[in-house]
């Protein structure tokens, strides 16, 4: 599933059947090459982060969670990863050989476990397993 | 065959870690082994008003060097400048043993010109970055005009910061195109190997 497809999808609590937010953006852990959390919009609770572990299912029409208690405020490592400097979209991509291979246009992830499957660029997509880091300057991939 | 770059093209190239942070940019090159290869890079901070950094980047720690960036694993691989200078001597544009502007002499005693830039051959990651030649401002006696010329170098040679000694044969391989320079180096070096 692509980030662009998933953004805006509603997040529904299975215990109350109420909508508890919409997917705003993705928080990526580049070392684990996974989506670490979702940053939600329009949440009824103070926090807006939904760690991947709190997700019951990433469905086609909605993301389900057990209850809104899984939505937390920014803290620790997640707060750092959610920093604007670690946003992946539109960032330049550098290979470990020092060449720029485009900018990130979209990211393909596995809705079952949050693994990053691929990084889409204007040109050839890059295998998600090549991802090394996402920093303020660039996204670094092995190659 | 390794890629050939001018040393001046390397300066200001951004240094990026695996984590994607731009921690520095190349300020200057520290040569090792008598000017025969790159020993380390001195660094400057990023940004308009950033000055030189107190850390340097040893060549063996460079993961990749490309047109757009120099990639390193993390900031932890940087060492204090003093340490990098101790293991190498002769910096391209400052301090002792300045290679730029020094006079190129053949071992038979004729001056070929003055060094304006250094040509570096960068091979596979982990390999040496060999200094393969110089760009020189030709001496008038050569009668080759004022266009900068490229001169291939043997693997090893003597450099004092004042003079650089090259084999007289090197004069036969002067060229003015970087593209044609690669093959000139190869033939020059294989010839040298045959003689000695």
GROMACS .gro file of C-alpha atoms in nm:
model
  339
    1UNK     CA    1   0.000   0.000   0.000
    2UNK     CA    2   0.126   0.348  -0.079
    3UNK     CA    3   0.149   0.632   0.172
    4UNK     CA    4  -0.052   0.850  -0.065
    5UNK     CA    5  -0.335   0.591  -0.071
    6UNK     CA    6  -0.342   0.552   0.305
    7UNK     CA    7  -0.333   0.917   0.406
    8UNK     CA    8  -0.677   1.041   0.511
    9UNK     CA    9  -0.806   0.691   0.589
   10UNK     CA   10  -1.023   0.691   0.898
   11UNK     CA   11  -0.918   0.522   1.219
   12UNK     CA   12  -1.199   0.339   1.397
   13UNK     CA   13  -1.208   0.198   1.750
   14UNK     CA   14  -1.344  -0.156   1.754
   15UNK     CA   15  -1.469  -0.123   2.112
   16UNK     CA   16  -1.674   0.193   2.065
   17UNK     CA   17  -1.720   0.179   1.685
   18UNK     CA   18  -1.642   0.549   1.680
   19UNK     CA   19  -1.401   0.723   1.446
   20UNK     CA   20  -1.101   0.824   1.654
   21UNK     CA   21  -0.906   1.009   1.386
   22UNK     CA   22  -0.772   1.009   1.033
   23UNK     CA   23  -0.431   0.906   0.908
   24UNK     CA   24  -0.227   1.225   0.872
   25UNK     CA   25   0.126   1.109   0.813
   26UNK     CA   26   0.366   0.824   0.874
   27UNK     CA   27   0.646   0.800   1.127
   28UNK     CA   28   0.926   0.587   0.989
   29UNK     CA   29   1.197   0.398   1.174
   30UNK     CA   30   1.466   0.378   0.903
   31UNK     CA   31   1.686   0.141   1.103
   32UNK     CA   32   1.407  -0.115   1.140
   33UNK     CA   33   1.284  -0.021   0.788
   34UNK     CA   34   0.931  -0.006   0.921
   35UNK     CA   35   0.647   0.233   0.983
   36UNK     CA   36   0.688   0.299   1.356
   37UNK     CA   37   0.364   0.488   1.406
   38UNK     CA   38   0.087   0.682   1.240
   39UNK     CA   39   0.042   1.049   1.310
   40UNK     CA   40  -0.334   1.107   1.325
   41UNK     CA   41  -0.551   1.407   1.264
   42UNK     CA   42  -0.871   1.504   1.441
   43UNK     CA   43  -0.825   1.278   1.741
   44UNK     CA   44  -1.071   1.313   2.032
   45UNK     CA   45  -0.785   1.256   2.282
   46UNK     CA   46  -0.487   1.485   2.359
   47UNK     CA   47  -0.227   1.275   2.176
   48UNK     CA   48  -0.208   1.212   1.803
   49UNK     CA   49   0.039   0.925   1.765
   50UNK     CA   50  -0.072   0.570   1.704
   51UNK     CA   51   0.224   0.330   1.740
   52UNK     CA   52   0.215   0.047   1.486
   53UNK     CA   53   0.182  -0.205   1.772
   54UNK     CA   54  -0.151  -0.047   1.869
   55UNK     CA   55  -0.309  -0.110   1.530
   56UNK     CA   56  -0.549  -0.403   1.510
   57UNK     CA   57  -0.567  -0.402   1.131
   58UNK     CA   58  -0.475  -0.174   0.844
   59UNK     CA   59  -0.779  -0.232   0.631
   60UNK     CA   60  -0.879  -0.118   0.286
   61UNK     CA   61  -1.143   0.120   0.413
   62UNK     CA   62  -1.032   0.190   0.768
   63UNK     CA   63  -0.759   0.138   1.019
   64UNK     CA   64  -0.895  -0.036   1.327
   65UNK     CA   65  -0.768  -0.005   1.682
   66UNK     CA   66  -0.882  -0.179   2.001
   67UNK     CA   67  -0.966   0.148   2.169
   68UNK     CA   68  -0.863   0.511   2.160
   69UNK     CA   69  -0.627   0.438   2.452
   70UNK     CA   70  -0.373   0.325   2.196
   71UNK     CA   71  -0.338   0.682   2.079
   72UNK     CA   72  -0.057   0.844   2.273
   73UNK     CA   73   0.123   1.174   2.296
   74UNK     CA   74   0.465   1.214   2.141
   75UNK     CA   75   0.732   1.064   2.361
   76UNK     CA   76   1.084   0.925   2.354
   77UNK     CA   77   1.207   0.777   2.031
   78UNK     CA   78   0.877   0.827   1.851
   79UNK     CA   79   0.885   1.200   1.918
   80UNK     CA   80   1.230   1.213   1.764
   81UNK     CA   81   1.129   1.012   1.458
   82UNK     CA   82   0.817   1.224   1.414
   83UNK     CA   83   1.039   1.531   1.391
   84UNK     CA   84   1.001   1.719   1.065
   85UNK     CA   85   1.366   1.650   0.982
   86UNK     CA   86   1.282   1.281   0.951
   87UNK     CA   87   0.994   1.323   0.708
   88UNK     CA   88   1.070   1.110   0.404
   89UNK     CA   89   0.846   1.249   0.131
   90UNK     CA   90   1.001   1.488  -0.123
   91UNK     CA   91   1.347   1.439   0.027
   92UNK     CA   92   1.650   1.383  -0.195
   93UNK     CA   93   1.784   1.028  -0.209
   94UNK     CA   94   2.158   0.963  -0.189
   95UNK     CA   95   2.322   0.626  -0.245
   96UNK     CA   96   2.616   0.516  -0.034
   97UNK     CA   97   2.835   0.581  -0.337
   98UNK     CA   98   2.749   0.948  -0.311
   99UNK     CA   99   2.513   0.988  -0.603
  100UNK     CA  100   2.173   1.150  -0.591
  101UNK     CA  101   1.911   0.923  -0.745
  102UNK     CA  102   1.607   1.147  -0.729
  103UNK     CA  103   1.362   1.248  -0.460
  104UNK     CA  104   1.106   1.045  -0.269
  105UNK     CA  105   0.763   1.073  -0.431
  106UNK     CA  106   0.588   0.799  -0.235
  107UNK     CA  107   0.655   0.500  -0.012
  108UNK     CA  108   0.517   0.148  -0.051
  109UNK     CA  109   0.459  -0.038   0.277
  110UNK     CA  110   0.317  -0.371   0.384
  111UNK     CA  111  -0.017  -0.305   0.562
  112UNK     CA  112   0.018  -0.635   0.747
  113UNK     CA  113   0.335  -0.556   0.941
  114UNK     CA  114   0.440  -0.203   0.847
  115UNK     CA  115   0.754  -0.305   0.661
  116UNK     CA  116   0.881  -0.054   0.406
  117UNK     CA  117   0.866  -0.243   0.076
  118UNK     CA  118   0.982   0.023  -0.161
  119UNK     CA  119   1.069   0.387  -0.204
  120UNK     CA  120   0.918   0.546  -0.511
  121UNK     CA  121   1.107   0.813  -0.702
  122UNK     CA  122   1.047   0.997  -1.028
  123UNK     CA  123   1.252   0.721  -1.183
  124UNK     CA  124   1.313   0.361  -1.073
  125UNK     CA  125   1.161   0.251  -0.739
  126UNK     CA  126   1.415   0.151  -0.472
  127UNK     CA  127   1.388  -0.165  -0.264
  128UNK     CA  128   1.287  -0.081   0.094
  129UNK     CA  129   1.558  -0.309   0.230
  130UNK     CA  130   1.820  -0.069   0.094
  131UNK     CA  131   1.704   0.207   0.328
  132UNK     CA  132   1.971   0.320   0.575
  133UNK     CA  133   1.855   0.649   0.714
  134UNK     CA  134   1.623   0.944   0.684
  135UNK     CA  135   1.779   1.268   0.800
  136UNK     CA  136   1.742   1.640   0.767
  137UNK     CA  137   1.953   1.646   0.451
  138UNK     CA  138   1.872   1.328   0.265
  139UNK     CA  139   1.737   0.977   0.256
  140UNK     CA  140   2.036   0.742   0.237
  141UNK     CA  141   2.006   0.407   0.060
  142UNK     CA  142   2.260   0.132   0.005
  143UNK     CA  143   2.385   0.119  -0.349
  144UNK     CA  144   3.909   0.186  -1.415
  145UNK     CA  145   3.864   0.439  -1.143
  146UNK     CA  146   3.689   0.771  -1.189
  147UNK     CA  147   3.907   1.077  -1.228
  148UNK     CA  148   3.819   1.395  -1.044
  149UNK     CA  149   3.989   1.725  -0.986
  150UNK     CA  150   4.070   1.791  -0.621
  151UNK     CA  151   3.912   2.134  -0.647
  152UNK     CA  152   3.584   1.966  -0.744
  153UNK     CA  153   3.588   1.770  -0.420
  154UNK     CA  154   3.602   2.073  -0.196
  155UNK     CA  155   3.267   2.193  -0.071
  156UNK     CA  156   3.114   1.856  -0.141
  157UNK     CA  157   2.868   1.776   0.135
  158UNK     CA  158   2.944   1.499   0.386
  159UNK     CA  159   2.635   1.294   0.469
  160UNK     CA  160   2.596   1.018   0.730
  161UNK     CA  161   2.396   0.698   0.686
  162UNK     CA  162   2.132   0.864   0.901
  163UNK     CA  163   2.088   1.125   0.630
  164UNK     CA  164   2.235   1.421   0.818
  165UNK     CA  165   2.469   1.664   0.644
  166UNK     CA  166   2.736   1.692   0.911
  167UNK     CA  167   3.002   1.885   0.720
  168UNK     CA  168   3.148   1.972   0.385
  169UNK     CA  169   3.494   1.906   0.246
  170UNK     CA  170   3.726   2.197   0.311
  171UNK     CA  171   4.062   2.072   0.204
  172UNK     CA  172   4.250   1.757   0.117
  173UNK     CA  173   4.537   1.618   0.322
  174UNK     CA  174   4.769   1.407   0.111
  175UNK     CA  175   4.957   1.108   0.243
  176UNK     CA  176   5.245   0.898   0.115
  177UNK     CA  177   5.443   1.190  -0.025
  178UNK     CA  178   5.147   1.337  -0.207
  179UNK     CA  179   5.073   1.007  -0.375
  180UNK     CA  180   4.728   0.949  -0.228
  181UNK     CA  181   4.457   1.111  -0.021
  182UNK     CA  182   4.513   1.075   0.352
  183UNK     CA  183   4.219   1.265   0.491
  184UNK     CA  184   3.983   1.554   0.439
  185UNK     CA  185   3.961   1.859   0.659
  186UNK     CA  186   3.605   1.975   0.707
  187UNK     CA  187   3.403   2.291   0.734
  188UNK     CA  188   3.061   2.325   0.889
  189UNK     CA  189   2.748   2.353   0.680
  190UNK     CA  190   2.576   2.685   0.642
  191UNK     CA  191   2.676   3.034   0.546
  192UNK     CA  192   2.867   3.134   0.858
  193UNK     CA  193   3.005   2.799   0.965
  194UNK     CA  194   3.381   2.794   1.002
  195UNK     CA  195   3.629   2.509   0.984
  196UNK     CA  196   3.560   2.211   1.204
  197UNK     CA  197   3.800   2.068   1.460
  198UNK     CA  198   3.751   1.721   1.320
  199UNK     CA  199   3.877   1.560   1.001
  200UNK     CA  200   3.766   1.267   0.792
  201UNK     CA  201   4.030   0.995   0.738
  202UNK     CA  202   4.011   0.848   0.387
  203UNK     CA  203   3.961   0.485   0.499
  204UNK     CA  204   3.641   0.593   0.674
  205UNK     CA  205   3.479   0.719   0.354
  206UNK     CA  206   3.206   0.479   0.242
  207UNK     CA  207   3.136   0.638  -0.092
  208UNK     CA  208   3.228   0.948  -0.282
  209UNK     CA  209   3.010   1.060  -0.568
  210UNK     CA  210   2.910   1.363  -0.765
  211UNK     CA  211   2.658   1.472  -0.507
  212UNK     CA  212   2.798   1.375  -0.170
  213UNK     CA  213   3.060   1.204   0.040
  214UNK     CA  214   2.896   0.930   0.246
  215UNK     CA  215   3.021   0.823   0.590
  216UNK     CA  216   2.873   0.582   0.840
  217UNK     CA  217   2.823   0.827   1.124
  218UNK     CA  218   2.978   1.129   1.290
  219UNK     CA  219   3.173   0.893   1.513
  220UNK     CA  220   3.425   0.817   1.238
  221UNK     CA  221   3.558   1.173   1.240
  222UNK     CA  222   3.890   1.226   1.420
  223UNK     CA  223   4.056   1.540   1.558
  224UNK     CA  224   4.235   1.739   1.288
  225UNK     CA  225   4.575   1.705   1.457
  226UNK     CA  226   4.553   1.329   1.444
  227UNK     CA  227   4.476   1.332   1.073
  228UNK     CA  228   4.763   1.569   1.000
  229UNK     CA  229   5.011   1.361   1.196
  230UNK     CA  230   4.951   1.055   0.986
  231UNK     CA  231   4.982   1.250   0.663
  232UNK     CA  232   5.188   1.541   0.546
  233UNK     CA  233   5.129   1.805   0.286
  234UNK     CA  234   4.795   1.975   0.249
  235UNK     CA  235   4.663   2.106  -0.081
  236UNK     CA  236   4.629   2.468   0.008
  237UNK     CA  237   4.747   2.541   0.357
  238UNK     CA  238   5.015   2.465   0.606
  239UNK     CA  239   5.333   2.275   0.538
  240UNK     CA  240   5.405   2.108   0.212
  241UNK     CA  241   5.167   2.298  -0.007
  242UNK     CA  242   5.124   2.107  -0.330
  243UNK     CA  243   4.939   2.375  -0.521
  244UNK     CA  244   5.172   2.628  -0.684
  245UNK     CA  245   5.478   2.411  -0.641
  246UNK     CA  246   5.702   2.368  -0.939
  247UNK     CA  247   5.703   2.048  -1.138
  248UNK     CA  248   6.055   1.943  -1.230
  249UNK     CA  249   6.155   1.641  -1.430
  250UNK     CA  250   6.433   1.423  -1.294
  251UNK     CA  251   6.645   1.559  -1.578
  252UNK     CA  252   6.603   1.907  -1.439
  253UNK     CA  253   6.364   2.087  -1.671
  254UNK     CA  254   6.065   2.272  -1.532
  255UNK     CA  255   5.730   2.174  -1.676
  256UNK     CA  256   5.515   2.429  -1.495
  257UNK     CA  257   5.330   2.496  -1.173
  258UNK     CA  258   5.061   2.282  -1.016
  259UNK     CA  259   4.713   2.434  -1.032
  260UNK     CA  260   4.509   2.129  -0.943
  261UNK     CA  261   4.544   1.767  -0.846
  262UNK     CA  262   4.379   1.481  -1.037
  263UNK     CA  263   4.259   1.197  -0.819
  264UNK     CA  264   4.155   0.852  -0.928
  265UNK     CA  265   3.883   0.714  -0.707
  266UNK     CA  266   3.834   0.341  -0.726
  267UNK     CA  267   3.598   0.100  -0.555
  268UNK     CA  268   3.494   0.179  -0.196
  269UNK     CA  269   3.767   0.091   0.049
  270UNK     CA  270   4.040   0.124  -0.212
  271UNK     CA  271   4.300   0.395  -0.210
  272UNK     CA  272   4.231   0.733  -0.361
  273UNK     CA  273   4.537   0.762  -0.575
  274UNK     CA  274   4.679   1.090  -0.693
  275UNK     CA  275   4.720   1.009  -1.061
  276UNK     CA  276   4.821   1.342  -1.202
  277UNK     CA  277   4.842   1.716  -1.182
  278UNK     CA  278   4.691   1.995  -1.375
  279UNK     CA  279   4.970   2.239  -1.444
  280UNK     CA  280   5.006   2.584  -1.578
  281UNK     CA  281   5.271   2.507  -1.838
  282UNK     CA  282   5.611   2.675  -1.833
  283UNK     CA  283   5.671   2.896  -2.135
  284UNK     CA  284   5.973   2.692  -2.236
  285UNK     CA  285   5.742   2.401  -2.315
  286UNK     CA  286   5.587   2.596  -2.600
  287UNK     CA  287   5.243   2.448  -2.531
  288UNK     CA  288   5.059   2.778  -2.490
  289UNK     CA  289   4.884   2.892  -2.174
  290UNK     CA  290   4.611   2.630  -2.155
  291UNK     CA  291   4.634   2.415  -1.844
  292UNK     CA  292   4.783   2.075  -1.914
  293UNK     CA  293   4.739   1.745  -1.737
  294UNK     CA  294   5.045   1.549  -1.641
  295UNK     CA  295   5.033   1.183  -1.536
  296UNK     CA  296   5.228   1.072  -1.231
  297UNK     CA  297   5.397   0.749  -1.140
  298UNK     CA  298   5.267   0.557  -0.840
  299UNK     CA  299   5.531   0.704  -0.617
  300UNK     CA  300   5.733   1.020  -0.647
  301UNK     CA  301   5.903   1.284  -0.442
  302UNK     CA  302   5.736   1.603  -0.328
  303UNK     CA  303   5.887   1.867  -0.102
  304UNK     CA  304   5.627   2.140  -0.102
  305UNK     CA  305   5.859   2.342  -0.319
  306UNK     CA  306   5.928   2.103  -0.603
  307UNK     CA  307   5.770   1.791  -0.738
  308UNK     CA  308   5.997   1.555  -0.918
  309UNK     CA  309   5.851   1.354  -1.204
  310UNK     CA  310   6.025   1.123  -1.452
  311UNK     CA  311   6.128   1.301  -1.772
  312UNK     CA  312   5.904   1.062  -1.964
  313UNK     CA  313   5.597   1.221  -1.806
  314UNK     CA  314   5.644   1.516  -2.039
  315UNK     CA  315   5.550   1.292  -2.332
  316UNK     CA  316   5.210   1.227  -2.185
  317UNK     CA  317   5.091   1.581  -2.130
  318UNK     CA  318   4.733   1.621  -2.239
  319UNK     CA  319   4.466   1.884  -2.200
  320UNK     CA  320   4.158   1.665  -2.171
  321UNK     CA  321   4.045   1.480  -1.862
  322UNK     CA  322   3.861   1.226  -2.079
  323UNK     CA  323   4.175   1.121  -2.262
  324UNK     CA  324   4.381   1.142  -1.946
  325UNK     CA  325   4.277   0.803  -1.809
  326UNK     CA  326   4.439   0.610  -2.091
  327UNK     CA  327   4.744   0.837  -2.080
  328UNK     CA  328   4.799   0.739  -1.715
  329UNK     CA  329   4.764   0.371  -1.793
  330UNK     CA  330   5.012   0.374  -2.079
  331UNK     CA  331   5.249   0.596  -1.886
  332UNK     CA  332   5.247   0.373  -1.580
  333UNK     CA  333   5.281   0.052  -1.778
  334UNK     CA  334   5.579   0.203  -1.963
  335UNK     CA  335   5.738   0.298  -1.634
  336UNK     CA  336   5.684  -0.052  -1.508
  337UNK     CA  337   5.854  -0.190  -1.817
  338UNK     CA  338   6.159   0.032  -1.773
  339UNK     CA  339   6.225  -0.008  -1.403
   0.00000   0.00000   0.00000
